[in-house]
Amino acid sequence: MDWAIYGVPFDGGVTYRPGARFGPRAIRMESQYVKRYSIEHDVDVCDVLSIADTGDSPVAPYNCQANIKAQLDFARTLGTKRTRLLAVGGDHTIAYANIRATWERRNKLRGRGGGLPLIHFDSHLDTVDKVWGEKWGHASVFRRAIEDGLVNPKRMISIGLKGPLNSKDDLAFAKRKGVEVITYEECRAGGGWQLAAFVDALEGDAAYITFDIDCIDPAFAPGTGTPSVGGFTSAEALALLRSLAGVNIAGADVVEVLPDRDPTGTTALLAAHVMFEILALDAHRRGKKTRQGDKRTR
């Protein structure tokens, strides 16, 4: 099994609208109409990858830290150490356990430590220290991951940030730690080259991709708990993902779909396509390596 996809129906870490616990169910439903061949990458994802929906993780609805443990225990059982993990939320808190499980697998494979590179699509940095005195929540997930050595902030890039923010201090931790930030306005003005440069600088090292659906404008993805207007169109977001062609993916998550705010199912369908694009990136890279190997054999 190359990829284990699993849901985490948890939204106990939200600071605004609840309901993302129903995200995995809605995304599964809409994913029925996601097809297997990528025109852009010229790859049949299911020909290259072995993929399984491994069900939903157990959750602890009233406690973020207890939920992280429950999710981590579940994720550790999925596949082998070579199996990539794609977690489907749920709120962004669920990224922490999936990043830790991915970090454990990568370090066992490489035999050495070090934080993972991170490619982060979001309207928010999610690096505040506390909200209402609570250190564990969807606004703090990457601060905790950096503090615990799971993510290397100097190899982290956040794409799609936009305001207004609570205060200028919301940016302070990321800037101090060396996180590269591309705001939506910078990206719209041609900042996509920074993302390409970031991928080139990885030099083949495996990176984790985390995708918060709220980086997409609520006109295209209204079903989310912290909507942020003036964001990517769905086409722009998919194009940015496709521009990562060649990246080595360690693991991923897609989060913050709140289906009750979108009775049309469009947001869940878009999230399913985001998942497909992430898998297509891996299939493209593996397929390319196989084709190169075939040429050398001939």
PDB file of C-alpha atoms in Angstrom:
ATOM      1  CA  MET A   1       0.000   0.000   0.000  1.00  0.00           C
ATOM      2  CA  ASP A   2       1.562   3.250  -1.180  1.00  0.00           C
ATOM      3  CA  TRP A   3      -1.027   5.537   0.418  1.00  0.00           C
ATOM      4  CA  ALA A   4      -3.396   5.058   3.336  1.00  0.00           C
ATOM      5  CA  ILE A   5      -6.219   7.596   3.322  1.00  0.00           C
ATOM      6  CA  TYR A   6      -8.092   7.987   6.591  1.00  0.00           C
ATOM      7  CA  GLY A   7     -10.628  10.377   8.065  1.00  0.00           C
ATOM      8  CA  VAL A   8     -10.375  12.182  11.374  1.00  0.00           C
ATOM      9  CA  PRO A   9     -13.884  13.388  12.304  1.00  0.00           C
ATOM     10  CA  PHE A  10     -12.727  15.863  14.944  1.00  0.00           C
ATOM     11  CA  ASP A  11     -13.389  19.597  15.318  1.00  0.00           C
ATOM     12  CA  GLY A  12     -12.692  20.201  18.995  1.00  0.00           C
ATOM     13  CA  GLY A  13      -9.872  22.602  18.148  1.00  0.00           C
ATOM     14  CA  VAL A  14     -11.852  25.228  16.241  1.00  0.00           C
ATOM     15  CA  THR A  15     -12.037  28.888  17.181  1.00  0.00           C
ATOM     16  CA  TYR A  16     -15.104  29.789  15.106  1.00  0.00           C
ATOM     17  CA  ARG A  17     -17.667  27.544  13.397  1.00  0.00           C
ATOM     18  CA  PRO A  18     -17.798  23.870  14.393  1.00  0.00           C
ATOM     19  CA  GLY A  19     -18.912  21.073  12.077  1.00  0.00           C
ATOM     20  CA  ALA A  20     -15.698  19.947  10.350  1.00  0.00           C
ATOM     21  CA  ARG A  21     -16.108  16.583  12.101  1.00  0.00           C
ATOM     22  CA  PHE A  22     -18.521  15.791   9.274  1.00  0.00           C
ATOM     23  CA  GLY A  23     -15.906  16.595   6.638  1.00  0.00           C
ATOM     24  CA  PRO A  24     -14.569  13.060   6.052  1.00  0.00           C
ATOM     25  CA  ARG A  25     -18.058  11.696   5.459  1.00  0.00           C
ATOM     26  CA  ALA A  26     -18.945  14.438   2.963  1.00  0.00           C
ATOM     27  CA  ILE A  27     -15.623  14.193   1.119  1.00  0.00           C
ATOM     28  CA  ARG A  28     -16.003  10.414   0.790  1.00  0.00           C
ATOM     29  CA  MET A  29     -19.435  10.936  -0.715  1.00  0.00           C
ATOM     30  CA  GLU A  30     -18.255  13.517  -3.255  1.00  0.00           C
ATOM     31  CA  SER A  31     -15.077  11.584  -4.091  1.00  0.00           C
ATOM     32  CA  GLN A  32     -17.221   9.044  -5.929  1.00  0.00           C
ATOM     33  CA  TYR A  33     -17.006  11.365  -8.928  1.00  0.00           C
ATOM     34  CA  VAL A  34     -13.232  11.861  -8.854  1.00  0.00           C
ATOM     35  CA  LYS A  35     -11.660  10.017 -11.769  1.00  0.00           C
ATOM     36  CA  ARG A  36      -8.233   8.417 -11.988  1.00  0.00           C
ATOM     37  CA  TYR A  37      -6.373   9.924 -14.961  1.00  0.00           C
ATOM     38  CA  SER A  38      -4.586  13.285 -14.680  1.00  0.00           C
ATOM     39  CA  ILE A  39      -4.425  15.179 -17.969  1.00  0.00           C
ATOM     40  CA  GLU A  40      -1.876  17.668 -16.617  1.00  0.00           C
ATOM     41  CA  HIS A  41       0.566  15.018 -15.388  1.00  0.00           C
ATOM     42  CA  ASP A  42      -0.307  12.389 -18.028  1.00  0.00           C
ATOM     43  CA  VAL A  43      -0.612   9.705 -15.374  1.00  0.00           C
ATOM     44  CA  ASP A  44      -3.233   7.174 -14.345  1.00  0.00           C
ATOM     45  CA  VAL A  45      -2.956   7.450 -10.587  1.00  0.00           C
ATOM     46  CA  CYS A  46      -4.393   4.001  -9.901  1.00  0.00           C
ATOM     47  CA  ASP A  47      -2.023   2.348 -12.374  1.00  0.00           C
ATOM     48  CA  VAL A  48       0.951   3.687 -10.426  1.00  0.00           C
ATOM     49  CA  LEU A  49      -0.212   3.783  -6.806  1.00  0.00           C
ATOM     50  CA  SER A  50      -1.817   1.280  -4.461  1.00  0.00           C
ATOM     51  CA  ILE A  51      -4.298   3.352  -2.427  1.00  0.00           C
ATOM     52  CA  ALA A  52      -6.693   2.344   0.345  1.00  0.00           C
ATOM     53  CA  ASP A  53      -9.373   4.154   2.315  1.00  0.00           C
ATOM     54  CA  THR A  54      -8.559   2.786   5.763  1.00  0.00           C
ATOM     55  CA  GLY A  55     -11.628   4.213   7.496  1.00  0.00           C
ATOM     56  CA  ASP A  56     -11.832   6.809  10.236  1.00  0.00           C
ATOM     57  CA  SER A  57      -9.547   7.243  13.198  1.00  0.00           C
ATOM     58  CA  PRO A  58     -11.052   6.984  16.677  1.00  0.00           C
ATOM     59  CA  VAL A  59     -11.518  10.431  18.190  1.00  0.00           C
ATOM     60  CA  ALA A  60     -11.693  12.054  21.622  1.00  0.00           C
ATOM     61  CA  PRO A  61     -14.164  14.856  20.871  1.00  0.00           C
ATOM     62  CA  TYR A  62     -13.673  16.930  24.039  1.00  0.00           C
ATOM     63  CA  ASN A  63      -9.878  17.017  24.290  1.00  0.00           C
ATOM     64  CA  CYS A  64      -7.366  18.016  21.598  1.00  0.00           C
ATOM     65  CA  GLN A  65      -4.369  16.286  23.185  1.00  0.00           C
ATOM     66  CA  ALA A  66      -6.294  13.090  23.857  1.00  0.00           C
ATOM     67  CA  ASN A  67      -7.501  13.169  20.265  1.00  0.00           C
ATOM     68  CA  ILE A  68      -3.941  13.543  18.992  1.00  0.00           C
ATOM     69  CA  LYS A  69      -2.962  10.420  20.902  1.00  0.00           C
ATOM     70  CA  ALA A  70      -5.966   8.450  19.607  1.00  0.00           C
ATOM     71  CA  GLN A  71      -5.254   9.512  16.024  1.00  0.00           C
ATOM     72  CA  LEU A  72      -1.530   8.840  16.315  1.00  0.00           C
ATOM     73  CA  ASP A  73      -2.116   5.363  17.719  1.00  0.00           C
ATOM     74  CA  PHE A  74      -4.424   4.626  14.779  1.00  0.00           C
ATOM     75  CA  ALA A  75      -2.112   6.112  12.133  1.00  0.00           C
ATOM     76  CA  ARG A  76       0.805   4.018  13.360  1.00  0.00           C
ATOM     77  CA  THR A  77      -1.117   0.845  12.488  1.00  0.00           C
ATOM     78  CA  LEU A  78      -1.687   1.747   8.830  1.00  0.00           C
ATOM     79  CA  GLY A  79       0.353  -0.050   6.198  1.00  0.00           C
ATOM     80  CA  THR A  80       4.133  -0.307   6.553  1.00  0.00           C
ATOM     81  CA  LYS A  81       6.798   2.263   7.280  1.00  0.00           C
ATOM     82  CA  ARG A  82       6.877   2.973   3.524  1.00  0.00           C
ATOM     83  CA  THR A  83       3.142   3.720   3.345  1.00  0.00           C
ATOM     84  CA  ARG A  84       2.334   7.430   3.043  1.00  0.00           C
ATOM     85  CA  LEU A  85      -0.486   8.827   5.153  1.00  0.00           C
ATOM     86  CA  LEU A  86      -3.192  11.181   3.860  1.00  0.00           C
ATOM     87  CA  ALA A  87      -5.391  12.437   6.715  1.00  0.00           C
ATOM     88  CA  VAL A  88      -8.749  14.033   5.969  1.00  0.00           C
ATOM     89  CA  GLY A  89     -10.241  16.383   8.529  1.00  0.00           C
ATOM     90  CA  GLY A  90     -11.678  17.569  10.602  1.00  0.00           C
ATOM     91  CA  ASP A  91     -10.080  20.774  11.783  1.00  0.00           C
ATOM     92  CA  HIS A  92      -6.403  21.601  11.299  1.00  0.00           C
ATOM     93  CA  THR A  93      -5.498  20.201  14.710  1.00  0.00           C
ATOM     94  CA  ILE A  94      -5.519  16.753  13.108  1.00  0.00           C
ATOM     95  CA  ALA A  95      -2.426  17.662  11.079  1.00  0.00           C
ATOM     96  CA  TYR A  96      -0.204  17.347  14.151  1.00  0.00           C
ATOM     97  CA  ALA A  97      -0.707  13.598  14.664  1.00  0.00           C
ATOM     98  CA  ASN A  98      -0.367  12.862  10.949  1.00  0.00           C
ATOM     99  CA  ILE A  99       2.833  14.908  10.760  1.00  0.00           C
ATOM    100  CA  ARG A 100       4.229  13.056  13.779  1.00  0.00           C
ATOM    101  CA  ALA A 101       3.332   9.658  12.309  1.00  0.00           C
ATOM    102  CA  THR A 102       4.915  10.702   8.998  1.00  0.00           C
ATOM    103  CA  TRP A 103       8.009  12.025  10.784  1.00  0.00           C
ATOM    104  CA  GLU A 104       8.407   8.708  12.614  1.00  0.00           C
ATOM    105  CA  ARG A 105       8.196   6.745   9.359  1.00  0.00           C
ATOM    106  CA  ARG A 106      10.616   9.000   7.503  1.00  0.00           C
ATOM    107  CA  ASN A 107      13.183   8.867  10.290  1.00  0.00           C
ATOM    108  CA  LYS A 108      12.974   5.072  10.480  1.00  0.00           C
ATOM    109  CA  LEU A 109      13.581   4.896   6.735  1.00  0.00           C
ATOM    110  CA  ARG A 110      16.449   7.391   6.769  1.00  0.00           C
ATOM    111  CA  GLY A 111      17.935   6.405  10.117  1.00  0.00           C
ATOM    112  CA  ARG A 112      18.288  10.013  11.203  1.00  0.00           C
ATOM    113  CA  GLY A 113      16.246  12.794  12.729  1.00  0.00           C
ATOM    114  CA  GLY A 114      15.396  16.328  11.656  1.00  0.00           C
ATOM    115  CA  GLY A 115      12.139  18.154  11.064  1.00  0.00           C
ATOM    116  CA  LEU A 116      10.155  17.641   7.883  1.00  0.00           C
ATOM    117  CA  PRO A 117       9.969  20.279   5.157  1.00  0.00           C
ATOM    118  CA  LEU A 118       6.392  21.589   5.010  1.00  0.00           C
ATOM    119  CA  ILE A 119       4.317  23.039   2.164  1.00  0.00           C
ATOM    120  CA  HIS A 120       1.351  24.788   3.754  1.00  0.00           C
ATOM    121  CA  PHE A 121      -1.695  26.142   1.891  1.00  0.00           C
ATOM    122  CA  ASP A 122      -3.825  28.281   4.204  1.00  0.00           C
ATOM    123  CA  SER A 123      -5.323  31.707   4.816  1.00  0.00           C
ATOM    124  CA  HIS A 124      -3.793  31.592   8.307  1.00  0.00           C
ATOM    125  CA  LEU A 125      -0.319  30.732   9.598  1.00  0.00           C
ATOM    126  CA  ASP A 126      -1.621  28.613  12.498  1.00  0.00           C
ATOM    127  CA  THR A 127       1.425  29.529  14.593  1.00  0.00           C
ATOM    128  CA  VAL A 128      -0.150  31.465  17.477  1.00  0.00           C
ATOM    129  CA  ASP A 129       0.842  30.277  20.920  1.00  0.00           C
ATOM    130  CA  LYS A 130      -2.498  30.215  22.749  1.00  0.00           C
ATOM    131  CA  VAL A 131      -6.147  30.977  22.115  1.00  0.00           C
ATOM    132  CA  TRP A 132      -8.212  31.624  25.262  1.00  0.00           C
ATOM    133  CA  GLY A 133      -5.374  30.098  27.282  1.00  0.00           C
ATOM    134  CA  GLU A 134      -5.403  26.848  25.270  1.00  0.00           C
ATOM    135  CA  LYS A 135      -2.142  25.784  23.597  1.00  0.00           C
ATOM    136  CA  TRP A 136      -3.656  22.991  21.477  1.00  0.00           C
ATOM    137  CA  GLY A 137      -6.008  23.983  18.677  1.00  0.00           C
ATOM    138  CA  HIS A 138      -6.209  24.622  14.969  1.00  0.00           C
ATOM    139  CA  ALA A 139      -4.583  28.045  15.303  1.00  0.00           C
ATOM    140  CA  SER A 140      -1.462  26.627  17.009  1.00  0.00           C
ATOM    141  CA  VAL A 141      -0.798  23.340  15.228  1.00  0.00           C
ATOM    142  CA  PHE A 142       2.385  24.329  13.395  1.00  0.00           C
ATOM    143  CA  ARG A 143       3.850  26.162  16.362  1.00  0.00           C
ATOM    144  CA  ARG A 144       3.547  22.933  18.344  1.00  0.00           C
ATOM    145  CA  ALA A 145       4.970  20.870  15.461  1.00  0.00           C
ATOM    146  CA  ILE A 146       7.962  23.220  15.139  1.00  0.00           C
ATOM    147  CA  GLU A 147       8.568  23.280  18.902  1.00  0.00           C
ATOM    148  CA  ASP A 148       8.518  19.467  18.972  1.00  0.00           C
ATOM    149  CA  GLY A 149      11.032  19.189  16.130  1.00  0.00           C
ATOM    150  CA  LEU A 150       8.586  17.587  13.680  1.00  0.00           C
ATOM    151  CA  VAL A 151       8.758  20.464  11.179  1.00  0.00           C
ATOM    152  CA  ASN A 152      11.842  22.401  10.134  1.00  0.00           C
ATOM    153  CA  PRO A 153      10.673  26.046  10.005  1.00  0.00           C
ATOM    154  CA  LYS A 154      13.547  27.045   7.737  1.00  0.00           C
ATOM    155  CA  ARG A 155      12.174  24.545   5.215  1.00  0.00           C
ATOM    156  CA  MET A 156       8.532  25.553   5.606  1.00  0.00           C
ATOM    157  CA  ILE A 157       6.559  27.657   3.158  1.00  0.00           C
ATOM    158  CA  SER A 158       3.044  29.023   3.717  1.00  0.00           C
ATOM    159  CA  ILE A 159       0.993  30.016   0.673  1.00  0.00           C
ATOM    160  CA  GLY A 160      -2.207  32.064   0.622  1.00  0.00           C
ATOM    161  CA  LEU A 161      -2.007  34.096   3.836  1.00  0.00           C
ATOM    162  CA  LYS A 162      -4.364  37.050   3.956  1.00  0.00           C
ATOM    163  CA  GLY A 163      -5.812  39.453   6.447  1.00  0.00           C
ATOM    164  CA  PRO A 164      -7.169  40.969   8.435  1.00  0.00           C
ATOM    165  CA  LEU A 165      -5.309  39.374  11.354  1.00  0.00           C
ATOM    166  CA  ASN A 166      -5.862  39.649  15.098  1.00  0.00           C
ATOM    167  CA  SER A 167      -2.636  41.648  15.373  1.00  0.00           C
ATOM    168  CA  LYS A 168       0.775  42.038  13.760  1.00  0.00           C
ATOM    169  CA  ASP A 169       2.082  39.625  16.415  1.00  0.00           C
ATOM    170  CA  ASP A 170       0.343  36.810  14.517  1.00  0.00           C
ATOM    171  CA  LEU A 171       3.278  36.985  12.082  1.00  0.00           C
ATOM    172  CA  ALA A 172       6.049  37.217  14.668  1.00  0.00           C
ATOM    173  CA  PHE A 173       6.716  33.534  15.419  1.00  0.00           C
ATOM    174  CA  ALA A 174       6.876  32.517  11.755  1.00  0.00           C
ATOM    175  CA  LYS A 175       9.210  35.385  10.891  1.00  0.00           C
ATOM    176  CA  ARG A 176      11.454  34.692  13.873  1.00  0.00           C
ATOM    177  CA  LYS A 177      11.746  31.018  12.972  1.00  0.00           C
ATOM    178  CA  GLY A 178      12.438  31.622   9.289  1.00  0.00           C
ATOM    179  CA  VAL A 179       9.165  30.398   7.754  1.00  0.00           C
ATOM    180  CA  GLU A 180       8.773  31.613   4.169  1.00  0.00           C
ATOM    181  CA  VAL A 181       5.380  33.264   3.661  1.00  0.00           C
ATOM    182  CA  ILE A 182       3.687  34.043   0.348  1.00  0.00           C
ATOM    183  CA  THR A 183       0.521  36.063   0.853  1.00  0.00           C
ATOM    184  CA  TYR A 184      -2.351  35.647  -1.563  1.00  0.00           C
ATOM    185  CA  GLU A 185      -1.686  39.111  -2.987  1.00  0.00           C
ATOM    186  CA  GLU A 186       1.990  38.268  -3.540  1.00  0.00           C
ATOM    187  CA  CYS A 187       1.030  35.030  -5.229  1.00  0.00           C
ATOM    188  CA  ARG A 188      -1.491  36.789  -7.464  1.00  0.00           C
ATOM    189  CA  ALA A 189       1.188  39.304  -8.423  1.00  0.00           C
ATOM    190  CA  GLY A 190       3.482  36.535  -9.659  1.00  0.00           C
ATOM    191  CA  GLY A 191       4.907  35.096  -6.455  1.00  0.00           C
ATOM    192  CA  GLY A 192       4.437  31.540  -7.648  1.00  0.00           C
ATOM    193  CA  TRP A 193       8.127  31.478  -8.562  1.00  0.00           C
ATOM    194  CA  GLN A 194       8.934  31.371  -4.838  1.00  0.00           C
ATOM    195  CA  LEU A 195       7.065  28.083  -4.537  1.00  0.00           C
ATOM    196  CA  ALA A 196       8.988  26.630  -7.478  1.00  0.00           C
ATOM    197  CA  ALA A 197      12.270  27.807  -5.948  1.00  0.00           C
ATOM    198  CA  PHE A 198      11.315  26.215  -2.630  1.00  0.00           C
ATOM    199  CA  VAL A 199      10.671  22.847  -4.304  1.00  0.00           C
ATOM    200  CA  ASP A 200      13.975  23.064  -6.206  1.00  0.00           C
ATOM    201  CA  ALA A 201      15.819  23.767  -2.952  1.00  0.00           C
ATOM    202  CA  LEU A 202      14.429  20.574  -1.410  1.00  0.00           C
ATOM    203  CA  GLU A 203      16.695  18.614  -3.775  1.00  0.00           C
ATOM    204  CA  GLY A 204      14.499  15.541  -3.559  1.00  0.00           C
ATOM    205  CA  ASP A 205      13.975  15.553   0.212  1.00  0.00           C
ATOM    206  CA  ALA A 206      10.468  14.428   1.116  1.00  0.00           C
ATOM    207  CA  ALA A 207       8.092  17.232   2.151  1.00  0.00           C
ATOM    208  CA  TYR A 208       4.736  17.150   3.887  1.00  0.00           C
ATOM    209  CA  ILE A 209       1.787  18.939   2.239  1.00  0.00           C
ATOM    210  CA  THR A 210      -0.986  20.400   4.374  1.00  0.00           C
ATOM    211  CA  PHE A 211      -3.993  21.978   2.665  1.00  0.00           C
ATOM    212  CA  ASP A 212      -6.585  24.040   4.511  1.00  0.00           C
ATOM    213  CA  ILE A 213      -9.613  24.496   2.260  1.00  0.00           C
ATOM    214  CA  ASP A 214     -10.082  28.040   3.616  1.00  0.00           C
ATOM    215  CA  CYS A 215      -7.191  29.260   1.449  1.00  0.00           C
ATOM    216  CA  ILE A 216      -9.775  29.136  -1.343  1.00  0.00           C
ATOM    217  CA  ASP A 217     -12.199  32.034  -1.541  1.00  0.00           C
ATOM    218  CA  PRO A 218     -15.565  31.238   0.074  1.00  0.00           C
ATOM    219  CA  ALA A 219     -17.220  32.059  -3.243  1.00  0.00           C
ATOM    220  CA  PHE A 220     -15.740  28.725  -4.404  1.00  0.00           C
ATOM    221  CA  ALA A 221     -15.491  26.900  -1.052  1.00  0.00           C
ATOM    222  CA  PRO A 222     -18.152  28.230   1.334  1.00  0.00           C
ATOM    223  CA  GLY A 223     -18.147  25.084   3.451  1.00  0.00           C
ATOM    224  CA  THR A 224     -15.441  25.947   5.960  1.00  0.00           C
ATOM    225  CA  GLY A 225     -15.315  27.090   9.565  1.00  0.00           C
ATOM    226  CA  THR A 226     -13.066  30.145   9.236  1.00  0.00           C
ATOM    227  CA  PRO A 227     -13.890  31.644   5.819  1.00  0.00           C
ATOM    228  CA  SER A 228     -11.444  34.248   4.540  1.00  0.00           C
ATOM    229  CA  VAL A 229     -12.582  36.345   1.616  1.00  0.00           C
ATOM    230  CA  GLY A 230     -10.361  37.422  -1.258  1.00  0.00           C
ATOM    231  CA  GLY A 231      -8.594  34.094  -1.752  1.00  0.00           C
ATOM    232  CA  PHE A 232      -7.706  31.661  -4.493  1.00  0.00           C
ATOM    233  CA  THR A 233     -10.216  30.479  -7.017  1.00  0.00           C
ATOM    234  CA  SER A 234     -10.546  26.722  -7.221  1.00  0.00           C
ATOM    235  CA  ALA A 235      -8.679  26.793 -10.555  1.00  0.00           C
ATOM    236  CA  GLU A 236      -5.814  28.816  -9.054  1.00  0.00           C
ATOM    237  CA  ALA A 237      -5.467  26.456  -6.111  1.00  0.00           C
ATOM    238  CA  LEU A 238      -5.386  23.344  -8.305  1.00  0.00           C
ATOM    239  CA  ALA A 239      -2.862  25.004 -10.631  1.00  0.00           C
ATOM    240  CA  LEU A 240      -0.576  25.760  -7.667  1.00  0.00           C
ATOM    241  CA  LEU A 241      -0.720  22.134  -6.564  1.00  0.00           C
ATOM    242  CA  ARG A 242       0.067  20.955 -10.092  1.00  0.00           C
ATOM    243  CA  SER A 243       3.021  23.342 -10.213  1.00  0.00           C
ATOM    244  CA  LEU A 244       4.668  21.200  -7.515  1.00  0.00           C
ATOM    245  CA  ALA A 245       5.363  18.477 -10.101  1.00  0.00           C
ATOM    246  CA  GLY A 246       8.510  16.604  -9.115  1.00  0.00           C
ATOM    247  CA  VAL A 247       8.139  17.117  -5.371  1.00  0.00           C
ATOM    248  CA  ASN A 248       8.777  14.100  -3.173  1.00  0.00           C
ATOM    249  CA  ILE A 249       5.774  13.848  -0.832  1.00  0.00           C
ATOM    250  CA  ALA A 250       6.227  12.350   2.639  1.00  0.00           C
ATOM    251  CA  GLY A 251       2.570  12.638   3.668  1.00  0.00           C
ATOM    252  CA  ALA A 252      -0.352  15.051   3.526  1.00  0.00           C
ATOM    253  CA  ASP A 253      -3.625  16.256   4.948  1.00  0.00           C
ATOM    254  CA  VAL A 254      -6.689  18.111   3.674  1.00  0.00           C
ATOM    255  CA  VAL A 255      -8.683  19.861   6.374  1.00  0.00           C
ATOM    256  CA  GLU A 256     -11.377  22.295   7.512  1.00  0.00           C
ATOM    257  CA  VAL A 257     -14.273  21.217   5.272  1.00  0.00           C
ATOM    258  CA  LEU A 258     -17.520  22.067   7.050  1.00  0.00           C
ATOM    259  CA  PRO A 259     -20.243  20.506   4.889  1.00  0.00           C
ATOM    260  CA  ASP A 260     -23.240  22.011   6.688  1.00  0.00           C
ATOM    261  CA  ARG A 261     -22.243  25.458   5.393  1.00  0.00           C
ATOM    262  CA  ASP A 262     -22.390  24.217   1.791  1.00  0.00           C
ATOM    263  CA  PRO A 263     -25.487  22.171   0.994  1.00  0.00           C
ATOM    264  CA  THR A 264     -24.420  21.902  -2.668  1.00  0.00           C
ATOM    265  CA  GLY A 265     -21.428  19.700  -1.730  1.00  0.00           C
ATOM    266  CA  THR A 266     -19.099  21.847  -3.848  1.00  0.00           C
ATOM    267  CA  THR A 267     -16.543  22.370  -1.066  1.00  0.00           C
ATOM    268  CA  ALA A 268     -16.327  18.651  -0.306  1.00  0.00           C
ATOM    269  CA  LEU A 269     -15.986  17.879  -4.021  1.00  0.00           C
ATOM    270  CA  LEU A 270     -13.178  20.415  -4.286  1.00  0.00           C
ATOM    271  CA  ALA A 271     -11.431  18.857  -1.265  1.00  0.00           C
ATOM    272  CA  ALA A 272     -11.652  15.451  -2.955  1.00  0.00           C
ATOM    273  CA  HIS A 273     -10.002  16.941  -6.040  1.00  0.00           C
ATOM    274  CA  VAL A 274      -7.270  18.487  -3.876  1.00  0.00           C
ATOM    275  CA  MET A 275      -6.601  15.003  -2.519  1.00  0.00           C
ATOM    276  CA  PHE A 276      -6.465  13.665  -6.075  1.00  0.00           C
ATOM    277  CA  GLU A 277      -3.953  16.332  -7.092  1.00  0.00           C
ATOM    278  CA  ILE A 278      -1.696  15.422  -4.168  1.00  0.00           C
ATOM    279  CA  LEU A 279      -1.833  11.747  -5.112  1.00  0.00           C
ATOM    280  CA  ALA A 280      -1.263  12.632  -8.767  1.00  0.00           C
ATOM    281  CA  LEU A 281       1.935  14.475  -7.810  1.00  0.00           C
ATOM    282  CA  ASP A 282       3.265  11.312  -6.198  1.00  0.00           C
ATOM    283  CA  ALA A 283       2.109   9.113  -9.085  1.00  0.00           C
ATOM    284  CA  HIS A 284       3.765  11.473 -11.577  1.00  0.00           C
ATOM    285  CA  ARG A 285       7.065  11.384  -9.706  1.00  0.00           C
ATOM    286  CA  ARG A 286       7.057   7.597  -9.310  1.00  0.00           C
ATOM    287  CA  GLY A 287       5.955   7.054 -12.883  1.00  0.00           C
ATOM    288  CA  LYS A 288       8.702   9.328 -14.153  1.00  0.00           C
ATOM    289  CA  LYS A 289      11.329   7.410 -12.167  1.00  0.00           C
ATOM    290  CA  THR A 290       9.977   4.120 -13.570  1.00  0.00           C
ATOM    291  CA  ARG A 291      10.106   5.422 -17.144  1.00  0.00           C
ATOM    292  CA  GLN A 292      13.670   6.625 -16.635  1.00  0.00           C
ATOM    293  CA  GLY A 293      14.587   3.197 -15.287  1.00  0.00           C
ATOM    294  CA  ASP A 294      13.032   1.511 -18.320  1.00  0.00           C
ATOM    295  CA  LYS A 295      15.112   3.696 -20.644  1.00  0.00           C
ATOM    296  CA  ARG A 296      18.295   2.788 -18.804  1.00  0.00           C
ATOM    297  CA  THR A 297      17.376  -0.923 -18.999  1.00  0.00           C
ATOM    298  CA  ARG A 298      16.835  -0.714 -22.755  1.00  0.00           C
TER     299      ARG A 298
END
